C-alpha positions as a Markdown table, in Angstrom:
| # | Residue | x | y | z |
|---|---|---|---|---|
| 1 | Unk | 121.9 | 93.7 | 52.1 |
| 2 | Unk | 120.8 | 90.6 | 50.1 |
| 3 | Unk | 124.1 | 90.6 | 48.1 |
| 4 | Unk | 126.0 | 90.8 | 51.4 |
| 5 | Unk | 124.0 | 87.9 | 52.8 |
| 6 | Unk | 124.5 | 85.8 | 49.6 |
| 7 | Unk | 128.3 | 86.2 | 50.0 |
| 8 | Unk | 128.1 | 85.3 | 53.7 |
| 9 | Unk | 126.1 | 82.1 | 53.0 |
| 10 | Unk | 128.6 | 81.1 | 50.3 |
| 11 | Unk | 131.5 | 81.7 | 52.7 |
| 12 | Unk | 129.8 | 79.8 | 55.5 |
| 13 | Unk | 129.4 | 76.8 | 53.2 |
| 14 | Unk | 133.0 | 77.0 | 51.9 |
| 15 | Unk | 134.7 | 77.5 | 55.2 |
| 16 | Unk | 132.6 | 75.5 | 57.6 |
| 17 | Unk | 131.1 | 72.9 | 55.3 |
| 18 | Unk | 127.5 | 73.7 | 56.3 |
| 19 | Unk | 125.2 | 72.7 | 53.5 |
| 20 | Unk | 122.7 | 74.9 | 51.7 |
| 21 | Unk | 120.1 | 72.3 | 52.7 |
| 22 | Unk | 120.8 | 73.0 | 56.4 |
| 23 | Unk | 120.7 | 76.7 | 55.9 |
| 24 | Unk | 117.4 | 76.4 | 54.0 |
| 25 | Unk | 115.9 | 74.3 | 56.9 |
| 26 | Unk | 117.1 | 76.9 | 59.5 |
| 27 | Unk | 115.5 | 79.7 | 57.4 |
| 28 | Unk | 112.3 | 77.6 | 56.9 |
| 29 | Unk | 112.4 | 77.9 | 53.1 |
| 30 | Unk | 112.7 | 75.2 | 50.4 |
| 31 | Unk | 116.1 | 74.2 | 49.2 |
| 32 | Unk | 115.4 | 75.2 | 45.6 |
| 33 | Unk | 114.2 | 78.6 | 46.9 |
| 34 | Unk | 117.5 | 79.1 | 48.6 |
| 35 | Unk | 119.4 | 78.2 | 45.4 |
| 36 | Unk | 117.2 | 80.7 | 43.4 |
| 37 | Unk | 117.9 | 83.4 | 46.0 |
| 38 | Unk | 121.7 | 82.6 | 45.8 |
| 39 | Unk | 121.5 | 83.1 | 42.1 |
| 40 | Unk | 119.9 | 86.5 | 42.5 |
| 41 | Unk | 116.4 | 85.6 | 41.1 |
| 42 | Unk | 114.7 | 87.3 | 44.0 |
| 43 | Unk | 115.5 | 89.1 | 47.3 |
| 44 | Unk | 114.6 | 87.9 | 50.8 |
| 45 | Unk | 112.1 | 90.0 | 52.7 |
| 46 | Unk | 113.1 | 92.0 | 55.8 |
| 47 | Unk | 112.0 | 89.3 | 58.3 |
| 48 | Unk | 113.9 | 86.5 | 56.5 |
| 49 | Unk | 117.0 | 88.8 | 56.2 |
| 50 | Unk | 117.0 | 89.4 | 59.9 |
| 51 | Unk | 116.5 | 85.7 | 60.6 |
| 52 | Unk | 119.3 | 84.8 | 58.3 |
| 53 | Unk | 121.7 | 87.3 | 60.0 |
| 54 | Unk | 120.8 | 85.6 | 63.3 |
| 55 | Unk | 121.5 | 82.1 | 61.8 |
| 56 | Unk | 124.8 | 83.2 | 60.3 |
| 57 | Unk | 125.9 | 84.8 | 63.6 |
| 58 | Unk | 125.0 | 81.6 | 65.5 |
| 59 | Unk | 126.8 | 79.3 | 63.0 |
| 60 | Unk | 129.9 | 81.3 | 62.9 |
| 61 | Unk | 130.4 | 81.1 | 66.7 |
């Protein structure tokens, strides 16, 4: 699931121009934590994954 979410976040940035900083703020984590997660240094917990799915769904609409 984390790998899928990483791909979706990168696509959202590339296609819609939403910055990683904005995504980190929506997810309520630090920007460097988001970068570390994108690089695969750790996985998001279940609650953060669910929140990120909601954020991605809302931003894609």
